[in-house]
Short mmCIF file of C-alpha atoms in Angstrom, two decimals:
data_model
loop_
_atom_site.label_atom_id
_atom_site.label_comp_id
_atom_site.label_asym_id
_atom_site.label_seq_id
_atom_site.Cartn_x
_atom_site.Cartn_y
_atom_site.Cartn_z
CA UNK K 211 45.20 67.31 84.24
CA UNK K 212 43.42 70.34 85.26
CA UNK K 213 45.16 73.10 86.48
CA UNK K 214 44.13 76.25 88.73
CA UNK K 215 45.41 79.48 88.86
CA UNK K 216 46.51 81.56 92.06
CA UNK K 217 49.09 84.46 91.58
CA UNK K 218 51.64 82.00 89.41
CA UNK K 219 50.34 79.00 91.32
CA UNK K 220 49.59 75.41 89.57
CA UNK K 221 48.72 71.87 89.94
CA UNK K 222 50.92 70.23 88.00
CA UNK K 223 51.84 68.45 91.39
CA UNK K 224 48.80 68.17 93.26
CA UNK K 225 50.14 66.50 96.26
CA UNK K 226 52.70 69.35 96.29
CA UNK K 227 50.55 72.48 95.47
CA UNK K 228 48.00 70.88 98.74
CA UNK K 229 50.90 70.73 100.85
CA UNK K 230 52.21 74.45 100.02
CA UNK K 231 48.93 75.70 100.75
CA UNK K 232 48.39 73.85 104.14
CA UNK K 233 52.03 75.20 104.92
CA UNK K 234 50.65 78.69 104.39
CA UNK K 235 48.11 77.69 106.58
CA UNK K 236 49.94 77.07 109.59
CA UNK K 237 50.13 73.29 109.36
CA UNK K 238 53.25 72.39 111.28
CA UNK K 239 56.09 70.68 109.73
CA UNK K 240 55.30 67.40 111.43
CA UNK K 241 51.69 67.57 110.15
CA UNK K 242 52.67 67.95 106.61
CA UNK K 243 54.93 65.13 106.42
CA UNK K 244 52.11 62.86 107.31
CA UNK K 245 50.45 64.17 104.68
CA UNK K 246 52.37 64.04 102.15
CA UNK K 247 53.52 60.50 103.47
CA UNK K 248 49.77 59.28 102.53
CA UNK K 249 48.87 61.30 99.57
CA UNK K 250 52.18 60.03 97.84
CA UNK K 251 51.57 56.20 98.56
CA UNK K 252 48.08 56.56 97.42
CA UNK K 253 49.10 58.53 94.34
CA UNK K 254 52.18 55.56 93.66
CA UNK K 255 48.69 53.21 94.36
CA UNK K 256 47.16 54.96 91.36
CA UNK K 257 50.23 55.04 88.96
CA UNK K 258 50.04 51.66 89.05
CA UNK K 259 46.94 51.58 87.61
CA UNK K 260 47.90 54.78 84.81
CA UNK K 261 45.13 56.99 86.96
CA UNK K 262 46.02 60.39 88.24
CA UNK K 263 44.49 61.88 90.98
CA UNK K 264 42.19 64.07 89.60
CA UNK K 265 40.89 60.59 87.76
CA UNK K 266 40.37 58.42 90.48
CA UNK K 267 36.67 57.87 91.59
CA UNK K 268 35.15 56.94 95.14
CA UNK K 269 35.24 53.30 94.06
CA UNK K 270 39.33 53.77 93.84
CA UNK K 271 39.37 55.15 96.66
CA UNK K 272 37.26 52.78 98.57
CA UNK K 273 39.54 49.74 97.19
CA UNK K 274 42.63 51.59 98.41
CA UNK K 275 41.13 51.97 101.84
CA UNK K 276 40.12 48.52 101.73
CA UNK K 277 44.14 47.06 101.10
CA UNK K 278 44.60 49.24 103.96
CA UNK K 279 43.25 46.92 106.50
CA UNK K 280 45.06 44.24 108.17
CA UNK K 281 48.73 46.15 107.53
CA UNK K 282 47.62 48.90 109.72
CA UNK K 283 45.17 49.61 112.85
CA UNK K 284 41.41 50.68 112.18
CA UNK K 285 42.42 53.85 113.69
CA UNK K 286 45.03 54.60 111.20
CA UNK K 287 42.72 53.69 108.42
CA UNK K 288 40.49 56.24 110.03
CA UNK K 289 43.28 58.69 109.85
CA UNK K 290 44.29 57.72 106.41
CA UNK K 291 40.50 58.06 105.07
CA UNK K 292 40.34 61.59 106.64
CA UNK K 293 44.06 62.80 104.67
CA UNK K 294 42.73 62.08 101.66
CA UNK K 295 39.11 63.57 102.18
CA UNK K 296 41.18 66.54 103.11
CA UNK K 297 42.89 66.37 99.81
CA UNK K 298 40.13 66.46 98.01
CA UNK K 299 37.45 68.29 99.86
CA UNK K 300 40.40 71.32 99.31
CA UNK K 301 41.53 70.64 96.01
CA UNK K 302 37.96 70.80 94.92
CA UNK K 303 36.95 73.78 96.21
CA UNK K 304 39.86 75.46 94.22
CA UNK K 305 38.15 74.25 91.33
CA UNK K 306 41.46 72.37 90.66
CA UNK K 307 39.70 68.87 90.40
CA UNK K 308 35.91 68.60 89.76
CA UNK K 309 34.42 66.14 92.64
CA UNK K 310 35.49 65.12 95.68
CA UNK K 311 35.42 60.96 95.65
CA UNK K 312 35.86 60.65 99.22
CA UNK K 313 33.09 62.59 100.06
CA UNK K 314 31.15 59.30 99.00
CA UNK K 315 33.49 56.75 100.37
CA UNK K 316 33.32 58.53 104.04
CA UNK K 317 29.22 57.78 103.75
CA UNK K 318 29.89 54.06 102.75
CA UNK K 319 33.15 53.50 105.06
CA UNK K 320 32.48 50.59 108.24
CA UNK K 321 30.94 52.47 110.38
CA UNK K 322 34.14 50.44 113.12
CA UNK K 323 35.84 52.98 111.86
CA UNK K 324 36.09 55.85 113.60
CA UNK K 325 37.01 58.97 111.94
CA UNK K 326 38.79 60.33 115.29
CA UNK K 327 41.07 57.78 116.15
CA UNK K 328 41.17 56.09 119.70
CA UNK K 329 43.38 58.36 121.98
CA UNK K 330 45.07 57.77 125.40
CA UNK K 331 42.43 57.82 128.26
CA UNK K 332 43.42 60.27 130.49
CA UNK K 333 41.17 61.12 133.54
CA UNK K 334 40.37 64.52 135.75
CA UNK K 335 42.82 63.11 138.39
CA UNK K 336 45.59 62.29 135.83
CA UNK K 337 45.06 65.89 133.67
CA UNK K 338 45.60 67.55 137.01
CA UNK K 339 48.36 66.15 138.52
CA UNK K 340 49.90 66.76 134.70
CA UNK K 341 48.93 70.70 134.92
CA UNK K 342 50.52 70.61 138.53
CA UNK K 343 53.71 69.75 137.17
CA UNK K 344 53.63 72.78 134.66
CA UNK K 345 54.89 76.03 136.47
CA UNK K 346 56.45 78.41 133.89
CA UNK K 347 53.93 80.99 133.62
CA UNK K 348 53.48 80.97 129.49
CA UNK K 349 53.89 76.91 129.55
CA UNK K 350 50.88 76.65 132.08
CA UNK K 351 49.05 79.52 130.87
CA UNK K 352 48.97 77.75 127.40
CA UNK K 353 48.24 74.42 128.33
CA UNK K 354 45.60 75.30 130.77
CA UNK K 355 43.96 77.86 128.07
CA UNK K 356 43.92 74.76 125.93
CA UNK K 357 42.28 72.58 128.11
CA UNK K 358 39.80 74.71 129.26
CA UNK K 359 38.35 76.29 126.03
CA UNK K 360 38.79 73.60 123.37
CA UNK K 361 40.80 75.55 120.98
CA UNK K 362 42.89 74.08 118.25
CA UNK K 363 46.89 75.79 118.74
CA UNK K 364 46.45 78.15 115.79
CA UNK K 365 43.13 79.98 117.80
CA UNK K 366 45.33 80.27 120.61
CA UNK K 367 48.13 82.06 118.46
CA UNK K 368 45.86 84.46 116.92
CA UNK K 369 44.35 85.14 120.70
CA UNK K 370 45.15 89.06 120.96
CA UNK K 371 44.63 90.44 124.69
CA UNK K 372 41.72 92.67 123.19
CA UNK K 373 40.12 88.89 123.17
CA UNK K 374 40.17 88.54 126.70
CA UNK K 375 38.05 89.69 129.25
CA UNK K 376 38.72 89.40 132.79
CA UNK K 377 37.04 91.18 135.86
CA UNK K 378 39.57 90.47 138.26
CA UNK K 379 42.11 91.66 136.71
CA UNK K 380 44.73 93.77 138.37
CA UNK K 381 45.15 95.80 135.46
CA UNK K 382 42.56 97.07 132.35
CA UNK K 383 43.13 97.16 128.95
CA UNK K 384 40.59 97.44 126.60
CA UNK K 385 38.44 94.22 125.11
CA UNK K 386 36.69 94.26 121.43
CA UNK K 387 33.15 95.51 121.44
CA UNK K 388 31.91 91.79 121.15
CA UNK K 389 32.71 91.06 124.67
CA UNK K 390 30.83 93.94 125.78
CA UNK K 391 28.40 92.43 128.34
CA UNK K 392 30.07 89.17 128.69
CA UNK K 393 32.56 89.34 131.13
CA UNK K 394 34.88 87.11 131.83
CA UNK K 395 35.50 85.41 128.28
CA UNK K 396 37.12 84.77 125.42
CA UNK K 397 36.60 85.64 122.11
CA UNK K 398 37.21 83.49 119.38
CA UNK K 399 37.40 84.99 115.87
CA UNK K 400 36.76 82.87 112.37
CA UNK K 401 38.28 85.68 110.38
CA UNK K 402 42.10 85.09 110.99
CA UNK K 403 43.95 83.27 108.01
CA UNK K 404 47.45 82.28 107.31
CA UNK K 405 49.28 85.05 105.10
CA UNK K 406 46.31 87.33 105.70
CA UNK K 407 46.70 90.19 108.00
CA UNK K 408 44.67 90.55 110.99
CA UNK K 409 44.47 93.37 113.28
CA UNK K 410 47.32 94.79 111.74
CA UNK K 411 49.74 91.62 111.78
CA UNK K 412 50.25 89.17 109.48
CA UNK K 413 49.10 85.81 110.80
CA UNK K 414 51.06 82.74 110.67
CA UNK K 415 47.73 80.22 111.26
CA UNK K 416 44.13 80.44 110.42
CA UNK K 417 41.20 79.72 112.72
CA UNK K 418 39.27 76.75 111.76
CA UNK K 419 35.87 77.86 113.32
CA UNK K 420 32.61 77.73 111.11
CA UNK K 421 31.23 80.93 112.96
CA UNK K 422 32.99 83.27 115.87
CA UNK K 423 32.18 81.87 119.75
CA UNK K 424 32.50 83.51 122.84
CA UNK K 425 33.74 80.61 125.49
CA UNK K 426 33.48 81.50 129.19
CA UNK K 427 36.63 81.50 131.60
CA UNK K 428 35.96 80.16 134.72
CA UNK K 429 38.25 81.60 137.88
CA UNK K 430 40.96 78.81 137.18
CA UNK K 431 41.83 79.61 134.06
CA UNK K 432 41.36 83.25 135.00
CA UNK K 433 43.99 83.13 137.83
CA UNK K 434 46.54 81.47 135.53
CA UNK K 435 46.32 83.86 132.98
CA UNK K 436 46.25 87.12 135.06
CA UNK K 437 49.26 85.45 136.29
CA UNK K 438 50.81 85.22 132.84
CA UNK K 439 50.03 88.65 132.17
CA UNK K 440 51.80 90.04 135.18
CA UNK K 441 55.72 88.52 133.74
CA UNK K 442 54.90 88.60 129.81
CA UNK K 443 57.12 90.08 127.49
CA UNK K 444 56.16 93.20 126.03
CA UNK K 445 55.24 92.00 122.59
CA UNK K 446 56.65 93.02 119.54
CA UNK K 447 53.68 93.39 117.76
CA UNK K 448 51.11 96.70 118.26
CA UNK K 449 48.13 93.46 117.87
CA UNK K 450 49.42 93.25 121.23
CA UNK K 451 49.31 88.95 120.79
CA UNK K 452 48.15 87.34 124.11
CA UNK K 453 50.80 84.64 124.31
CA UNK K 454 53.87 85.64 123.25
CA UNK K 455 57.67 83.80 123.11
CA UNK K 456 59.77 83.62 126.65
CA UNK K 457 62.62 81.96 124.77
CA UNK K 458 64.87 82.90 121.55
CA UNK K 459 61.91 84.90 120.01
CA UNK K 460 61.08 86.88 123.12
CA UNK K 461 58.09 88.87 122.36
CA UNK K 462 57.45 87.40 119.35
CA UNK K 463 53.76 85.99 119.04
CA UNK K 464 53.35 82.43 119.52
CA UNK K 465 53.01 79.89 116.47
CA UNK K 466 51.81 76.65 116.08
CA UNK K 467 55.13 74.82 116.79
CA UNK K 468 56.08 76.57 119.52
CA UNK K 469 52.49 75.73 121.16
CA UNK K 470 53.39 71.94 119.95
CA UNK K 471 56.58 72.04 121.70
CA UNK K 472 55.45 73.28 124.71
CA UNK K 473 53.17 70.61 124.97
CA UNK K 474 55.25 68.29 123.49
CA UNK K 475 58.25 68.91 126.12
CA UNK K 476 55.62 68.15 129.04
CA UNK K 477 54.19 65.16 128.04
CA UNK K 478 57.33 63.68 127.58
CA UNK K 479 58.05 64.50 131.22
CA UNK K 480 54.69 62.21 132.09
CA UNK K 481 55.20 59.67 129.50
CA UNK K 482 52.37 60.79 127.39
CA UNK K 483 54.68 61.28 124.24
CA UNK K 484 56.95 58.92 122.18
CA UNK K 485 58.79 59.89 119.03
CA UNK K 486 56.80 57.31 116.51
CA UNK K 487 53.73 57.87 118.25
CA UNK K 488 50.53 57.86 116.97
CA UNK K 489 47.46 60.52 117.76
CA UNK K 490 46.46 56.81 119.58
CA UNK K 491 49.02 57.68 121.81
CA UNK K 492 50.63 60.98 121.90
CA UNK K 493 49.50 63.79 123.52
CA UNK K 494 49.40 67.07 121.39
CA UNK K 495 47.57 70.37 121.65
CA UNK K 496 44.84 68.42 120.03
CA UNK K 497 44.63 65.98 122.52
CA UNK K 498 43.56 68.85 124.65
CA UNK K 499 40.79 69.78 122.30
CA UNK K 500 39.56 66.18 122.33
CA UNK K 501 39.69 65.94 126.12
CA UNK K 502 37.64 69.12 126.76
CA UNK K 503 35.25 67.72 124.21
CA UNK K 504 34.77 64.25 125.82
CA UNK K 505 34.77 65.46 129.30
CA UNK K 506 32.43 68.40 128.50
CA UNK K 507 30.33 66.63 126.36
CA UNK K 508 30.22 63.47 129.35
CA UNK K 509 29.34 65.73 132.02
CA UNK K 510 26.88 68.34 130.41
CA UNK K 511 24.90 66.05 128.43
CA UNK K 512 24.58 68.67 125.66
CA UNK K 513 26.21 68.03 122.59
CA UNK K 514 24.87 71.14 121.34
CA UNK K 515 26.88 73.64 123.75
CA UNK K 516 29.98 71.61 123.13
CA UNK K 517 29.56 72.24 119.50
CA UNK K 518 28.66 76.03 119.84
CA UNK K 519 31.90 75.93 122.54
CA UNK K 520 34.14 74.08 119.71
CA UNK K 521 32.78 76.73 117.23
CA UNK K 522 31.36 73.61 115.01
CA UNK K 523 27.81 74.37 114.06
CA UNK K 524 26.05 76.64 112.14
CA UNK K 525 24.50 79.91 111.94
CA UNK K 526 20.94 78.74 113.50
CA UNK K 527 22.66 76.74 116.04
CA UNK K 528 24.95 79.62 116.94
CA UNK K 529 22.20 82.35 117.33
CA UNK K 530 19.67 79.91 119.89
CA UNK K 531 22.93 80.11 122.13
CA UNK K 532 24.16 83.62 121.50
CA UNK K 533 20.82 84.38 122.59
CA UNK K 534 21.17 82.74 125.50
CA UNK K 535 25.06 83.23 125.92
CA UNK K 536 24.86 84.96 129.12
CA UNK K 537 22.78 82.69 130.49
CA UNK K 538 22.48 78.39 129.67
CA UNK K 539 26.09 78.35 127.48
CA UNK K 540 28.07 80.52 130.82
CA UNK K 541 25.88 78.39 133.45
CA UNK K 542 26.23 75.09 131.54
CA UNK K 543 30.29 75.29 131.46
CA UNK K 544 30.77 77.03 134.96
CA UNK K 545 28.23 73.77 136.77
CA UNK K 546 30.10 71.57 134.63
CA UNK K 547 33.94 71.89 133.33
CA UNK K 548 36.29 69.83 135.24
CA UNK K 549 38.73 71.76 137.77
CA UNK K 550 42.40 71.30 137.23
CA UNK K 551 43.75 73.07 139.89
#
């Protein structure tokens, strides 16, 4: 098997070395056991036929996707398919295995399946009453930040107040130089990684973005976070972190599982969460990131500002609306995002 070095680092365990590394990523605990849940039966599925995983082509793949069907939903095949294009995609670029196999089986797959599973339909009406019933300051400040921008829970961690600009703010501080001209906003860095330090902390997620955006905050969202500001701990780190622990850790900057447990806590209050669940069912931080996304996308017509908002195209797609930021991206989402208050 082919092995790759990093500090003392190996693959003589694939399955295990991936799931270190997404650990060190800021992959919650919850997320990883999935993982290695699927990655282990499909590696068993291989032993059976003396292949390892760095040996298996698309075609192996494809026929273990194909046993899949009937024993579980389409969705979870979807789901399934995605883990262990993951898998490779990342094991690849570490130059531990040579190809990726799913990368062909995700271009042949039934197009039924969806690579984002179905989720709960939840409507404007619903979403708000939900947010209504959310008063702590840092619960409703995080959940509305979520639904409003479309960030994934680790963006929201790495949010330092120098990220934020707001013009009604009782009180200044001062914003990076990329907000200059752009006021009320929030910037959304690529750079942060897990392990790596960032603005002189140590980060415990990375940002997922293909390029930095700048997502406009419309006067709901502003209100709840100058709101939040006004009662939030000092922090304890000189980043000064934007959403910071209430609880145990006070001060302490948020993580991905405490962001999952807020969340979590709430939508068990509304019925929205089951232990067992499925993303089909369950609502998480990321069901936030697909709502703004279907909702924004639904009402604006524009799949390209939802993108540039989502921070999921490239470098020519990002400069035709940084061009324009202050004037179709900030006009599009203030005519158009849904109001939750």
């Amino acid at each position: 098997m082919s092995e790759v070095e990093r500090g003392s680092a190996d693959t003589e365990d694939p399955v295990a070395y991936f799931l270190d590394d997404i650990t060190f990523q800021g992959k919650s605990r919850r997320t990883r056991d999935a993982y290695e849940r699927v990655l282990r039966e499909f590696e068993a599925y291989l032993t059976e036929r003396t292949l390892g995983l760095d040996e298996a082509n698309h075609r192996d793949c494809m026929a273990w996707i194909h046993q899949l069907r009937g024993s579980v939903g389409e969705s979870t095949v979807a789901t399934y398919a995605s883990y262990l294009h993951r898998f490779y995609g990342y094991m690849t670029e570490v130059g531990a295995f040579e190809e990726n196999p799913m990368a062909l089986v995700l271009e042949e797959i039934d197009e039924s399946i969806n690579v984002d599973p179905e989720r709960r339909d939840i409507t404007v009406p619903a979403m708000r009453s939900f947010v209504g019933d959310v008063t702590h300051p840092l619960d409703r400040a995080v959940v509305m930040t979520l639904l409003k921008t479309g960030v994934r829970a680790g963006e929201l961690c790495n949010l330092d107040r120098r990220d934020l600009s707001l013009t009604e703010a009782p009180f200044e501080w001062d914003h990076r130089p990329q907000l200059d001209g752009k006021p009320d906003s929030i910037y959304v860095d690529d750079a942060p990684s897990a392990g790596e330090e960032y603005n002189g902390q140590r980060r415990t997620a990375s940002n997922k973005r293909k390029r930095a955006t700048t997502i406009p905050v419309d006067d709901e969202l502003a209100s709840v976070l100058v709101e939040w500001l006004a009662v939030r701990p000092d922090p304890r780190s000189e980043a000064d972190p934007l959403f910071v622990s209430t609880t145990d850790e006070w001060g302490k900057r948020l993580t991905p599982d405490m962001v999952h447990h807020i969340v979590e806590n709430h939508a068990r209050d509304q019925g929205w969460y089951r232990d067992g669940g499925g993303a089909e069912e369950n609502v998480t931080p990321h069901y936030f990131r697909h709502f703004f996304t279907t909702h924004l996308r639904d009402r604006t017509g524009d799949r390209g500002i939802v993108k540039y908002l989502r921070g999921d195209v490239a470098q020519d797609v990002i400069d035709t609306y940084t061009h324009d930021w202050g004037d179709r991206v900030r006009q599009m989402y203030s005519e158009h995002v849904y109001r939750l208050l």
